[in-house]
Coordinates of C-alpha atoms in Angstrom, one line a residue:
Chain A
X933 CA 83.7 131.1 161.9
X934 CA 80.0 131.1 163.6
X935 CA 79.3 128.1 164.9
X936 CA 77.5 125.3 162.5
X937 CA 75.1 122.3 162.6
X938 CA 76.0 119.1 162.2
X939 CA 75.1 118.9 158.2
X940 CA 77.0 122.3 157.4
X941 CA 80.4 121.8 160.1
X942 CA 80.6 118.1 157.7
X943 CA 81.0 119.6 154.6
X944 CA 83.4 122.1 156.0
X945 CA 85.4 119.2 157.8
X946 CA 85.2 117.6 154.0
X947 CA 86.3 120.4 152.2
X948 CA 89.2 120.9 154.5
X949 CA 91.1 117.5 155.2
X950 CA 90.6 117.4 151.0
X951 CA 92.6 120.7 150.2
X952 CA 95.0 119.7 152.7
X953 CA 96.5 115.9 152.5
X954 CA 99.3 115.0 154.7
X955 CA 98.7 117.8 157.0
X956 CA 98.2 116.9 160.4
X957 CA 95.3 119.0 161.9
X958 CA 94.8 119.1 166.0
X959 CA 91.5 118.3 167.1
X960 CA 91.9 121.4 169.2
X961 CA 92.2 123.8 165.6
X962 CA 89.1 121.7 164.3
X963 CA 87.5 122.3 167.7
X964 CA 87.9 126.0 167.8
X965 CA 87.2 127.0 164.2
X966 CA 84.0 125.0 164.5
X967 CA 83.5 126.3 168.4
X968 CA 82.7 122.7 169.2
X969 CA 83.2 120.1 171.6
X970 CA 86.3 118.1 170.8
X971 CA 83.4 115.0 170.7
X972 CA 81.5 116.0 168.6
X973 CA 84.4 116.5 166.1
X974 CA 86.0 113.1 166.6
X975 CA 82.2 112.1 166.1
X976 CA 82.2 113.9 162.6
X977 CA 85.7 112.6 161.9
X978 CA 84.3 109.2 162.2
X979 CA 81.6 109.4 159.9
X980 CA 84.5 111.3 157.6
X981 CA 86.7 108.6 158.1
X982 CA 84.5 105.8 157.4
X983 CA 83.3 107.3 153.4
X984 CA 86.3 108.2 152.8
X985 CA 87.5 104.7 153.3
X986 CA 84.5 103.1 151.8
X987 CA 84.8 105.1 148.6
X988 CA 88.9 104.4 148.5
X989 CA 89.7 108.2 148.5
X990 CA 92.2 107.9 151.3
X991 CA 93.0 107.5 154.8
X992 CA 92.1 109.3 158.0
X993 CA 94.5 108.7 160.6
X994 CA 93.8 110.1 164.2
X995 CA 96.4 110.4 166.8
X996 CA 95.7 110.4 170.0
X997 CA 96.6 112.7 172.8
X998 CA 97.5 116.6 173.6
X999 CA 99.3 116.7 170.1
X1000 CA 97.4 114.4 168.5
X1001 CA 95.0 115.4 165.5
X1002 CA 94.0 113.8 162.4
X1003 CA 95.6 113.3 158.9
X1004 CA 94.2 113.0 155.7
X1005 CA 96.2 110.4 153.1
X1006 CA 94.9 110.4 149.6
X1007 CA 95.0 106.7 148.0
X1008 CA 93.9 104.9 145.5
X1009 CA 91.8 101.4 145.7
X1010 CA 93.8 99.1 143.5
X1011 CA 90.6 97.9 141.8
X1012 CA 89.7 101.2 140.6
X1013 CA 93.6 102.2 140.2
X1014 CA 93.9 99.0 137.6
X1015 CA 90.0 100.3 135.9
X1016 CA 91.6 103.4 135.1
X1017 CA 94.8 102.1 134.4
X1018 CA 93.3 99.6 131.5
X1019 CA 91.3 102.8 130.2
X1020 CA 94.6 104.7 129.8
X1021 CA 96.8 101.9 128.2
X1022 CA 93.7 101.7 125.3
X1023 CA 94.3 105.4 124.9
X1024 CA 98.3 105.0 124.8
X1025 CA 97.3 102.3 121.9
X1026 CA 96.3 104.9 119.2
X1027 CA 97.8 104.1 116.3
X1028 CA 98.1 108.2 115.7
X1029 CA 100.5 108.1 118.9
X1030 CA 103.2 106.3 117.7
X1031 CA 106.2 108.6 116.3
X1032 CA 109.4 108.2 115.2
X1033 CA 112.1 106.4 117.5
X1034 CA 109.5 104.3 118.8
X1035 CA 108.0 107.6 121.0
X1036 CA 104.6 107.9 121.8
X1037 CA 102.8 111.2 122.1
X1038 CA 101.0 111.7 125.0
X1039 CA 101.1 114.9 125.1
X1040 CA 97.5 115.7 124.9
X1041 CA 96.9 113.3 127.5
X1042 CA 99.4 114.6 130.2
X1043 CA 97.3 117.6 129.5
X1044 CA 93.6 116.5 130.9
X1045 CA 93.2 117.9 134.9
X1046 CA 91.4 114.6 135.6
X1047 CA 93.8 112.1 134.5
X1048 CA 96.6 114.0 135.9
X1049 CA 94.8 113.7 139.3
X1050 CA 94.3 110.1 139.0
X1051 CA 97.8 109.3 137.4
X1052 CA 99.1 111.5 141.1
X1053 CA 96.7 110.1 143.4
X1054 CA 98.3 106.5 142.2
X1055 CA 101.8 107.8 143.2
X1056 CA 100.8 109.6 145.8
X1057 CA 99.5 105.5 147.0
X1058 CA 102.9 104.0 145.8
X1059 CA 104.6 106.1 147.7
X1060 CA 102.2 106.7 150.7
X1061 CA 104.7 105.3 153.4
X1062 CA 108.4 106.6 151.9
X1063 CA 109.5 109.5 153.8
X1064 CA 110.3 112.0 151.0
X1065 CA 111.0 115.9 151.2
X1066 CA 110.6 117.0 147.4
X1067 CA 109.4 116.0 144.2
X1068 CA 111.9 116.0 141.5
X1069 CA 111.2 115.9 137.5
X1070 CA 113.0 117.3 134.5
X1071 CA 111.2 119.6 132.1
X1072 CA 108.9 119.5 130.6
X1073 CA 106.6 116.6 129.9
X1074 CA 107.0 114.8 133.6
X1075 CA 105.9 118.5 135.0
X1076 CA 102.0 117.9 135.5
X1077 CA 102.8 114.5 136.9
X1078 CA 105.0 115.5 139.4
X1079 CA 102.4 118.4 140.3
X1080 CA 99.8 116.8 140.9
X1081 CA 101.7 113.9 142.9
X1082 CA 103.1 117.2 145.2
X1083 CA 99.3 118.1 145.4
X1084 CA 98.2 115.0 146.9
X1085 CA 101.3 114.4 149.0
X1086 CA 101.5 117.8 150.0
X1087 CA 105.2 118.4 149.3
X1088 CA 107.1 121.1 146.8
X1089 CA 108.7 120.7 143.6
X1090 CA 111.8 121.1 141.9
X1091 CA 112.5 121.2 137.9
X1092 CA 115.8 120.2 136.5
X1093 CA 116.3 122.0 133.1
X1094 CA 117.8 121.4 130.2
X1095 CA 119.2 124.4 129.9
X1096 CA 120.7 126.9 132.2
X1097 CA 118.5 130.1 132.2
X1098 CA 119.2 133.6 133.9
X1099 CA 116.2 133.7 136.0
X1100 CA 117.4 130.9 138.4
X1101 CA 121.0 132.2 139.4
X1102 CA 123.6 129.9 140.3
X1103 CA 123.4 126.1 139.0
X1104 CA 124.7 123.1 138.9
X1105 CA 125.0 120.9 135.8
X1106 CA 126.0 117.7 134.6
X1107 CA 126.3 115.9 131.2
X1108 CA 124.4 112.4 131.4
X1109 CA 124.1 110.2 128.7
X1110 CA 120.6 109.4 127.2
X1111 CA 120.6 105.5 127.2
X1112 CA 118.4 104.8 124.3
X1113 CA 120.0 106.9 122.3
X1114 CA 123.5 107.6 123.5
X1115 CA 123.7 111.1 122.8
X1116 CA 125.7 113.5 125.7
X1117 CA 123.4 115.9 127.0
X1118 CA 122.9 118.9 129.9
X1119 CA 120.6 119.1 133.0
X1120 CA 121.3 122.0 135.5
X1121 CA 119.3 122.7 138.8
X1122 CA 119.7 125.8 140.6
X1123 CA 121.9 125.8 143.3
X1124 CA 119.2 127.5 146.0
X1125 CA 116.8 124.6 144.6
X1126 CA 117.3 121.7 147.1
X1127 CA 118.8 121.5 150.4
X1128 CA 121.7 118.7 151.5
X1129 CA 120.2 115.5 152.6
X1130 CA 117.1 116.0 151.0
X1131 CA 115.1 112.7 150.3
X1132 CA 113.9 113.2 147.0
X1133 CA 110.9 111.0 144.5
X1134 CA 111.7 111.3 141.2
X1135 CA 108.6 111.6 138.3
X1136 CA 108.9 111.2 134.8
X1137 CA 106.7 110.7 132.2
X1138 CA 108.6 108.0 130.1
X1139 CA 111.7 105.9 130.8
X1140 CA 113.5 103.5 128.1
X1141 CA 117.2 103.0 128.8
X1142 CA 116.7 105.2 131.8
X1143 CA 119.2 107.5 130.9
X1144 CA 117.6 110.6 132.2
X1145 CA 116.6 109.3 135.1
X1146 CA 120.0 108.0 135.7
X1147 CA 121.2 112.0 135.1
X1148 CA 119.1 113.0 137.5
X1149 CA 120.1 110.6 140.8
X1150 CA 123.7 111.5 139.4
X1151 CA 122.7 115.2 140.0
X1152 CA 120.9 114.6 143.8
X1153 CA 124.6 113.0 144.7
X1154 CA 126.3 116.7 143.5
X1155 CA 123.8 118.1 145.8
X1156 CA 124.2 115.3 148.2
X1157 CA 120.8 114.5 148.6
X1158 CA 119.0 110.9 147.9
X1159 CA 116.4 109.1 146.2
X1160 CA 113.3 107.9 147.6
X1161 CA 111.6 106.4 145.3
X1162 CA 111.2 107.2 141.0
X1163 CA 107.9 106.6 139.3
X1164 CA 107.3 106.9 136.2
X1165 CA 104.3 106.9 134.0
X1166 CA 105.0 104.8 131.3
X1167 CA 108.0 102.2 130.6
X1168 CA 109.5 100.7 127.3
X1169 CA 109.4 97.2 128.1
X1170 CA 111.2 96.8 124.8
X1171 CA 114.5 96.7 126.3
X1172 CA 117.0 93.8 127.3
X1173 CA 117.3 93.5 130.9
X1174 CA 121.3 94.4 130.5
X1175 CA 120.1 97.5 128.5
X1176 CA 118.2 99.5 131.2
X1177 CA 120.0 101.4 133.8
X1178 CA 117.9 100.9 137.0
X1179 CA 115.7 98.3 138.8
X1180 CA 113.9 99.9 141.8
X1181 CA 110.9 102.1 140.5
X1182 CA 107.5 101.9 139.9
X1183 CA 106.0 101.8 136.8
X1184 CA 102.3 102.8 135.6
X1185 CA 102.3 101.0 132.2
X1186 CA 104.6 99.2 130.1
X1187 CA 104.6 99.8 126.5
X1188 CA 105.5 96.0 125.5
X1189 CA 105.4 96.2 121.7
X1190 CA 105.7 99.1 119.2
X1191 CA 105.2 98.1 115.1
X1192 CA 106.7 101.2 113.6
X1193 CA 105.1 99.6 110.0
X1194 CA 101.6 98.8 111.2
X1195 CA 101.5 101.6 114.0
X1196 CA 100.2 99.0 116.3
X1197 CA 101.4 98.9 120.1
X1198 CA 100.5 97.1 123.2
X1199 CA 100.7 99.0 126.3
X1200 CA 100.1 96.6 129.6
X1201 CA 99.6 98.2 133.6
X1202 CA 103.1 98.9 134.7
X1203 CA 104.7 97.3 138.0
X1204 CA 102.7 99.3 140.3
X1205 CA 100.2 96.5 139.7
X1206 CA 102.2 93.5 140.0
X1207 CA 101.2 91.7 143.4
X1208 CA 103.6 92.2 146.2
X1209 CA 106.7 90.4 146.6
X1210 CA 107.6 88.9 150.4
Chain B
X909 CA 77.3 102.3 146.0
X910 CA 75.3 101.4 148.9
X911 CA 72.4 103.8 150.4
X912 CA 74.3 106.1 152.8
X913 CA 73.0 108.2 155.8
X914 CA 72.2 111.6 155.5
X915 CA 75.3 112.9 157.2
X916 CA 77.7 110.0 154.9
X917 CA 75.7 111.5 152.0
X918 CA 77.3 114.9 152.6
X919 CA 80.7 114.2 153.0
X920 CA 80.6 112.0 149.7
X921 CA 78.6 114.5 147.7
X922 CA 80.8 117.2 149.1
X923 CA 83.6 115.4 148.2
X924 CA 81.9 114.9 144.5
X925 CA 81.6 118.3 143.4
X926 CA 84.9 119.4 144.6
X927 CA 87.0 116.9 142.6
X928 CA 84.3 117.8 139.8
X929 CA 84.6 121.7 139.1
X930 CA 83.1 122.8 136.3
X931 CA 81.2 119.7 136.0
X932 CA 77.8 119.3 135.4
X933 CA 75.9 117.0 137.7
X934 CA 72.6 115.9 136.7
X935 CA 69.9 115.6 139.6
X936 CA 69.3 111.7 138.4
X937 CA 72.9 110.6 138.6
X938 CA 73.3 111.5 142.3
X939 CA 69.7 110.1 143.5
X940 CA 70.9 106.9 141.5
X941 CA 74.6 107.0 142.9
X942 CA 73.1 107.4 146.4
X943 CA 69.7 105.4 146.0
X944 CA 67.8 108.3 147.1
X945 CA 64.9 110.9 146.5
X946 CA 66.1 113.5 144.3
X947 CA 63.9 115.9 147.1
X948 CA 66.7 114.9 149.5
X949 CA 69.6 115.3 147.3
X950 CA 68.2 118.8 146.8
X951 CA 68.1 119.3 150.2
X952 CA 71.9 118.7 150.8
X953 CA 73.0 120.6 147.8
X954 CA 71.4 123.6 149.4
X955 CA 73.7 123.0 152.9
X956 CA 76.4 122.1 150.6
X957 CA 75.6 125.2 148.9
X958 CA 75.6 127.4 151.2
X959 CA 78.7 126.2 153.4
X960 CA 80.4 126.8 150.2
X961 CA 79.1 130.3 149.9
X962 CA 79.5 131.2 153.3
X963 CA 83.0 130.1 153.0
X964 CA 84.6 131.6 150.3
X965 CA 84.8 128.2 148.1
X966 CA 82.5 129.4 145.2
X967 CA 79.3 128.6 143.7
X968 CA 77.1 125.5 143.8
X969 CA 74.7 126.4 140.6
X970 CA 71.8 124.3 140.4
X971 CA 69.9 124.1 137.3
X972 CA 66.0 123.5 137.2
X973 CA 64.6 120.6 134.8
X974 CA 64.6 117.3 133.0
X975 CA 68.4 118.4 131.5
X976 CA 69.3 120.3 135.2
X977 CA 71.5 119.5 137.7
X978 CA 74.3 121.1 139.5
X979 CA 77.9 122.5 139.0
X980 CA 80.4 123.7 141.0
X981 CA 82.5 126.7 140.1
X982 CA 85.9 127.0 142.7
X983 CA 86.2 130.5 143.4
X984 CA 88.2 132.7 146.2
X985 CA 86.2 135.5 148.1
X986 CA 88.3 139.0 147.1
X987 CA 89.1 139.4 151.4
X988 CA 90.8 135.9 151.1
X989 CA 92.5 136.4 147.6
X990 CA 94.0 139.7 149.0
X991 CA 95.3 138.5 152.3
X992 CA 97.1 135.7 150.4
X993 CA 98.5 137.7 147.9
X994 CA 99.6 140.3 150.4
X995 CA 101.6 137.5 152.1
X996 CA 102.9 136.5 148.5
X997 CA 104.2 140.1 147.8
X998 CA 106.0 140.1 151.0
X999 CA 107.7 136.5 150.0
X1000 CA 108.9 138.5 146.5
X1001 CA 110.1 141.2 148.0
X1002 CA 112.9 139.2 150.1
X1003 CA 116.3 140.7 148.5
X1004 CA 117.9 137.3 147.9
X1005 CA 115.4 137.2 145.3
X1006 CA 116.7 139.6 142.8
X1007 CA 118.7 138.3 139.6
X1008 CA 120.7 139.7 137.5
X1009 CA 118.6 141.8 134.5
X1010 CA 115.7 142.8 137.4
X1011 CA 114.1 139.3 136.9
X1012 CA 112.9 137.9 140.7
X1013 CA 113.6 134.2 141.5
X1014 CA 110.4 132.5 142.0
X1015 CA 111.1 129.3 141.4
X1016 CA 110.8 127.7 144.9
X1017 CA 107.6 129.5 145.4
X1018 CA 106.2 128.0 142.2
X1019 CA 107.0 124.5 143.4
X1020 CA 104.8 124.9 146.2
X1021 CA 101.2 122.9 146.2
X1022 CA 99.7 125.8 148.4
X1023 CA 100.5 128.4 146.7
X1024 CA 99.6 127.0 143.2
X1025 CA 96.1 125.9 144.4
X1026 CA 95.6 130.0 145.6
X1027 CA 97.0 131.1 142.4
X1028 CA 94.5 128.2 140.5
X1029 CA 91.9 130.0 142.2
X1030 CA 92.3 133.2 141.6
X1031 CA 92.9 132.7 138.1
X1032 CA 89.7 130.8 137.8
X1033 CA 87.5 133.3 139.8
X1034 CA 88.6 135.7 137.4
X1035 CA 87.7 133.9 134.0
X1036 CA 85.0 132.4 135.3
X1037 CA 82.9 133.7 133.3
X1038 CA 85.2 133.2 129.9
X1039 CA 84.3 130.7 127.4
X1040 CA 87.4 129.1 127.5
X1041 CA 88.2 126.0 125.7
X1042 CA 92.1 125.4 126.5
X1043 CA 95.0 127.3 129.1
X1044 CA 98.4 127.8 127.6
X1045 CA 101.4 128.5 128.7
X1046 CA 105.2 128.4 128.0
X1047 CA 107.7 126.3 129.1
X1048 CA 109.2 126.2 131.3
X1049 CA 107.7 128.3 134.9
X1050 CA 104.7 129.6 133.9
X1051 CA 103.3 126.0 133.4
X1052 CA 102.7 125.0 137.5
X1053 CA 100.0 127.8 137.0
X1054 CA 98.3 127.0 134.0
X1055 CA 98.0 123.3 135.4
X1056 CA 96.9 124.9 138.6
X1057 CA 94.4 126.9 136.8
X1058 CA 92.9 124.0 134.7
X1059 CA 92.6 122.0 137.7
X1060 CA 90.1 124.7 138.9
X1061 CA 88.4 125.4 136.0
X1062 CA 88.5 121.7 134.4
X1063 CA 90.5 122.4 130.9
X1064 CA 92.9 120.8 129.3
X1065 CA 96.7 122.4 129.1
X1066 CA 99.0 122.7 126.3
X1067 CA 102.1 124.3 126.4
X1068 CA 104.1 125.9 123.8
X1069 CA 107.9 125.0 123.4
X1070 CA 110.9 126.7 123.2
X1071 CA 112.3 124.2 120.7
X1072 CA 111.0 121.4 118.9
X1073 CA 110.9 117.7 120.0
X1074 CA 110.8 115.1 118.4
X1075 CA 108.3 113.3 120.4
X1076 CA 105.6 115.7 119.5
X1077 CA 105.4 115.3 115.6
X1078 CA 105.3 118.1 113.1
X1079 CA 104.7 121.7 114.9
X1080 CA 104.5 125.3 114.0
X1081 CA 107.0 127.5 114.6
X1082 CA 107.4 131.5 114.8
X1083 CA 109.9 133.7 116.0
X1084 CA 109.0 136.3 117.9
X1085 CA 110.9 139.3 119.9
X1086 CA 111.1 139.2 123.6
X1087 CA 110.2 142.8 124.4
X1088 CA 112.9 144.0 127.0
X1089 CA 115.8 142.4 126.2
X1090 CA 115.1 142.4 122.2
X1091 CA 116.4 139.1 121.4
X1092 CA 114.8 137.1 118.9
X1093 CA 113.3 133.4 120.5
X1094 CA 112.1 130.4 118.7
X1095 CA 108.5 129.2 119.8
X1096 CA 107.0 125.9 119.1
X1097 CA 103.4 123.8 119.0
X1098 CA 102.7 120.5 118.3
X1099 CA 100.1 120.9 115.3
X1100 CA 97.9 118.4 117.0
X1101 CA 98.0 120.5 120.3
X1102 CA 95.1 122.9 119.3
X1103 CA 92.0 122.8 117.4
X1104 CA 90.9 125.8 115.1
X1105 CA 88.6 128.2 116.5
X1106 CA 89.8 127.3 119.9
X1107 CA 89.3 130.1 122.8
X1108 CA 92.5 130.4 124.5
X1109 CA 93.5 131.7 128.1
X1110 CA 97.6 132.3 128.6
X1111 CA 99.0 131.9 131.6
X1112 CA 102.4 133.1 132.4
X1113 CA 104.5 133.6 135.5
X1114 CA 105.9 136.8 134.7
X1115 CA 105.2 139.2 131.8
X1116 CA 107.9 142.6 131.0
X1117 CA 106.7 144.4 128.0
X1118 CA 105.0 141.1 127.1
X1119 CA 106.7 140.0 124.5
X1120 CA 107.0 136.1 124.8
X1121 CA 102.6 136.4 125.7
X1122 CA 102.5 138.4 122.2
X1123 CA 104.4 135.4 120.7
X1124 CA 101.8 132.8 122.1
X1125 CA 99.0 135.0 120.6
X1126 CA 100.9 135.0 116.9
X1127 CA 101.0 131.4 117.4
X1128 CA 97.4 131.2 118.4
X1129 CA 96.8 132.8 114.9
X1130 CA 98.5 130.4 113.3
X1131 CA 96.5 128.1 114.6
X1132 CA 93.4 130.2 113.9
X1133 CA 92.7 130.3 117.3
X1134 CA 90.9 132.8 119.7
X1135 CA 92.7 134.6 122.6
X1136 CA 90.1 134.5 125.4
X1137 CA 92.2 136.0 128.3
X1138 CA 95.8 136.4 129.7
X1139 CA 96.4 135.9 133.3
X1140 CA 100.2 137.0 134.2
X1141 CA 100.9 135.7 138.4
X1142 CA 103.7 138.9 138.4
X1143 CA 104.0 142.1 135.8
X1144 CA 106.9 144.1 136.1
X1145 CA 105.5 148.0 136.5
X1146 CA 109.2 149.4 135.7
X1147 CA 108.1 150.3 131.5
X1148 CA 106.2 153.2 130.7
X1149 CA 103.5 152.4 129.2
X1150 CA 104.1 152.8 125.3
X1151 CA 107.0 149.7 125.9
X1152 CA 104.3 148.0 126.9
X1153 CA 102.8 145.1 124.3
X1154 CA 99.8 144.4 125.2
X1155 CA 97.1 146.1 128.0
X1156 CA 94.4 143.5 128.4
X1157 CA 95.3 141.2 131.3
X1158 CA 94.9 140.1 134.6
X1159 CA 98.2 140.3 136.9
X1160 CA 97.7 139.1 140.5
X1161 CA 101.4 141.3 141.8
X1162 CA 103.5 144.0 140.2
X1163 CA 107.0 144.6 140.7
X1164 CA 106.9 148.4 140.9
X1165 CA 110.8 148.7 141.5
X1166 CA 113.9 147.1 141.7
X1167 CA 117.0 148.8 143.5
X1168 CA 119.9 146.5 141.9
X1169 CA 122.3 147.8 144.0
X1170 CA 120.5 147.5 147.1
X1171 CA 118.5 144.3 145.5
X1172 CA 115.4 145.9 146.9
X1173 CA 112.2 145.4 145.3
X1174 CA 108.8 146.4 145.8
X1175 CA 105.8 144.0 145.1
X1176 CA 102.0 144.9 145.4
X1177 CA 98.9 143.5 144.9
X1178 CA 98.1 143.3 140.9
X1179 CA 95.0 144.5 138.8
X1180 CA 92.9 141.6 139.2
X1181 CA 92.6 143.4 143.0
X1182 CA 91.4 147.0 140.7
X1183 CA 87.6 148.0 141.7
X1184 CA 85.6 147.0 138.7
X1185 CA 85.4 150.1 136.5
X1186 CA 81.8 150.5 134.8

C-alpha cells in the first residue's frame, strides 16, 4: 500500500478494525501496511479509539509490548440498545403478528439487514466477556441472528437440523421434547461440525418452554462440548416459573400477554435490560 | 452529537457509510449530525472517497443538488475477488470433502464470518447494478449467503421452506423436480413474505441442473413476482449442457470433476470471473 496522509491512513484504520472485530492487529502489521511510524499509528488509534467510544460502537483495546496490538470490540450503549429495543417490541405488537398457538411471526422482521445487525451487535455486548468458540442455532428462523452475532464477534457457525440430509455426512441425533407443546421431535448435527470441548453460545429466535433449546445443550453433551451462554431474541413470559426448562440466558424481549380474541399483545425489553445483579 | 475535529469527523463518517450501504445520505443530514459546513463535509467525502476507491471497498457516489447526497455501494476489486476465490477453490477441493452422490461438504466453510462477508461482496458487486427489491434463498445452506448478500446491498431476505410451519400463516406451495436426482420436493412461502411485482435475486449455495432455483422461480410466479438475478456460490460443471435448467447466472466456483473413488475433485474460479462479452 503507498504510503498515506493522515486524513486517508484514518479512514483505512476505520475501515479495517470495523470489518474485523475481535481480531487482534499488531501495531507492527498496522505500521508496515501504512509504512508509518509505530507513533503515529498509536496516535491515529487514539483519535479511533476515542469516536468509537463516544459514539458506543465498541471498544478499542491496545496491548502493550512486542506482541501487543489493538482489538476492536463491537458494543452496544444500553441507552440506544433499550431505544431500539422499545422500537422493536412496538413492531412485535402488530395485531397481524399474532398466529395460532400463541406464535408471533417475525419473519419479515428477522429478514431486515439493519435490525439483524443491531439485534447481533446486542449479543455480541451480552456476551462481550464469555470465552466462546462457536455459535450454535437450529434452523431456520434463529439463522440470521446467530450470523450476524458471529459477524460482530468474529467466530463461526454451526446449524443443527431438523432433519438429517446427505450433504453433511455423518450425524448425530437426538429426540428432545418441545416443552410447550410436548410433541417428540429430531435435531441432528454433523459429526465433523464441532470439535470436543468446544465452548459454545446458543441463539434462537423464540423460546417458551425452552424445549429446543433444552435439545440442543442435550446435543453439545453427545459431542462433549458446553454452553456459554444462550440468548435468545424473544421470550414467552406466559409461562409458570415450574414450566420453563432453563434459567441462565438472556433475553431481548418478553412477550408478557398474547389475546388470541382481540389479537392484542404486549411485548416488554427482555432480561438483557434488567439492571445487574451483585 | 457534539462538533468533532476534522480527523474524528472521518473516522465517524467513515464509519457512517459503511454500516449504511446502499443508503442515501443527504449533504444536510451530515453537516447537521456534525455541526459543520457542508463545503467541509464535501471535502472528507472526497478522501473518504477515494481511500475507498483506491482500496478496493467500492464506490462513494455523491449526488449534486437540493435532493443530493451520497451513497455507498460495497464492492470487491476483480484482483481481490479472484485471489480469495482461488484460495476458496483450493479449501473445496480437500478430498475429505466429497459426499456420497458427488455433493461437496461445505458446511463449515459457510459458517465462517470471513468468508461470508467475501462472498456478500462479490455477490453485490455483481448485481450492483440490478434493481433488486428482495434476495431469496432456500433453507437450509444457501441462506448464510443471501444474508451475507443483503447485508451488502441493504435488502431484505426471505427464504422459501421446505415444509410448512405453522408459525408463518397460510403459504404457497409447489412441487417441483430436483433436476439430478429427479425426486419430486415440496417448496413453501409465507403469502405475506413477498409483494407482487417484486424483483427477486436467488441466492443458492450450490446449483446441479438447477432444479430446486427453477422451483424458487415457479414460486416467484405465483407470487407474480420478477426474477432479477440468480447468484449460485458453487455450480457443478459435470452435466452437459442440455441437463442443464436454466443458463443465466452468476456462479463464483465450479466443480469441474469429481473422482469418487479417489474423492478427488477439481474446483475453479466461476463465471462471475468470465471477461465481459460485448
Amino acid at each position: 500500500m503507498k504510503k498515506l496522509k493522515r486524513s486517508a491512513r484514518l479512514v483505512e484504520m476505520t475501515q479495517y478494525l470495523l470489518t474485523r472485530p475481535h481480531t487482534l492487529i499488531s501495531l507492527t502489521a498496522f505500521a508496515d501496511r501504512y509504512q508509518s511510524a509505530k507513533s503515529s499509528i498509536s496516535e491515529d488509534l487514539a483519535i479511533i479509539k476515542e469516536v468509537f467510544e463516544e459514539e458506543g460502537l465498541g471498544e478499542l483495546h491496545t496491548l502493550a509490548g512486542a506482541a501487543g496490538g489493538v482489538k476492536y470490540t463491537p458494543k452496544m450503549a444500553d441507552a440506544e440498545a433499550l431505544s431500539i429495543m422499545n422500537g422493536i417490541c412496538r413492531q412485535l405488537e402488530q395485531p397481524e403478528r399474532v398466529l395460532a398457538g400463541g406464535y408471533l411471526y417475525m419473519t419479515d422482521m428477522l429478514g431486515q439487514p439493519g435490525l439483524l445487525a443491531d439485534v447481533g451487535r446486542m449479543f455480541a455486548t451480552a456476551f462481550a466477556n464469555a470465552e466462546i468458540d462457536v455459535i450454535m442455532t437450529v434452523e431456520t428462523k434463529g439463522i440470521p441472528l446467530a450470523y450476524a452475532t458471529a459477524a460482530c464477534m468474529n467466530l463461526p457457525v454451526v446449524i443443527v437440523r431438523r432433519d438429517n440430509k446427505v450433504t453433511e455426512g455423518s450425524a448425530v441425533s437426538i429426540n428432545y421434547v418441545s416443552g410447550s407443546n410436548k410433541r417428540i421431535q429430531t435435531m441432528s448435527l454433523a459429526r465433523r461440525a464441532l470439535k470436543e470441548g468446544a465452548r459454545v453460545l446458543i441463539v434462537d429466535d423464540f423460546m417458551k418452554a425452552g424445549g429446543t433449546i433444552q435439545g440442543m445443550m442435550d446435543l453439545l453433551y453427545e459431542f462433549n462440548a458446553k454452553v456459554a451462554g444462550v440468548g435468545v431474541f424473544v421470550e414467552s413470559g406466559e409461562l409458570d416459573t415450574e414450566e420453563r426448562l432453563l434459567e441462565d440466558y438472556v433475553s431481548l424481549a418478553k412477550l408478557t400477554a398474547v389475546d388470541m380474541k382481540t389479537k392484542q399483545t404486549t411485548v416488554v425489553p427482555g432480561n438483557y435490560f434488567n439492571p445487574i445483579e451483585n
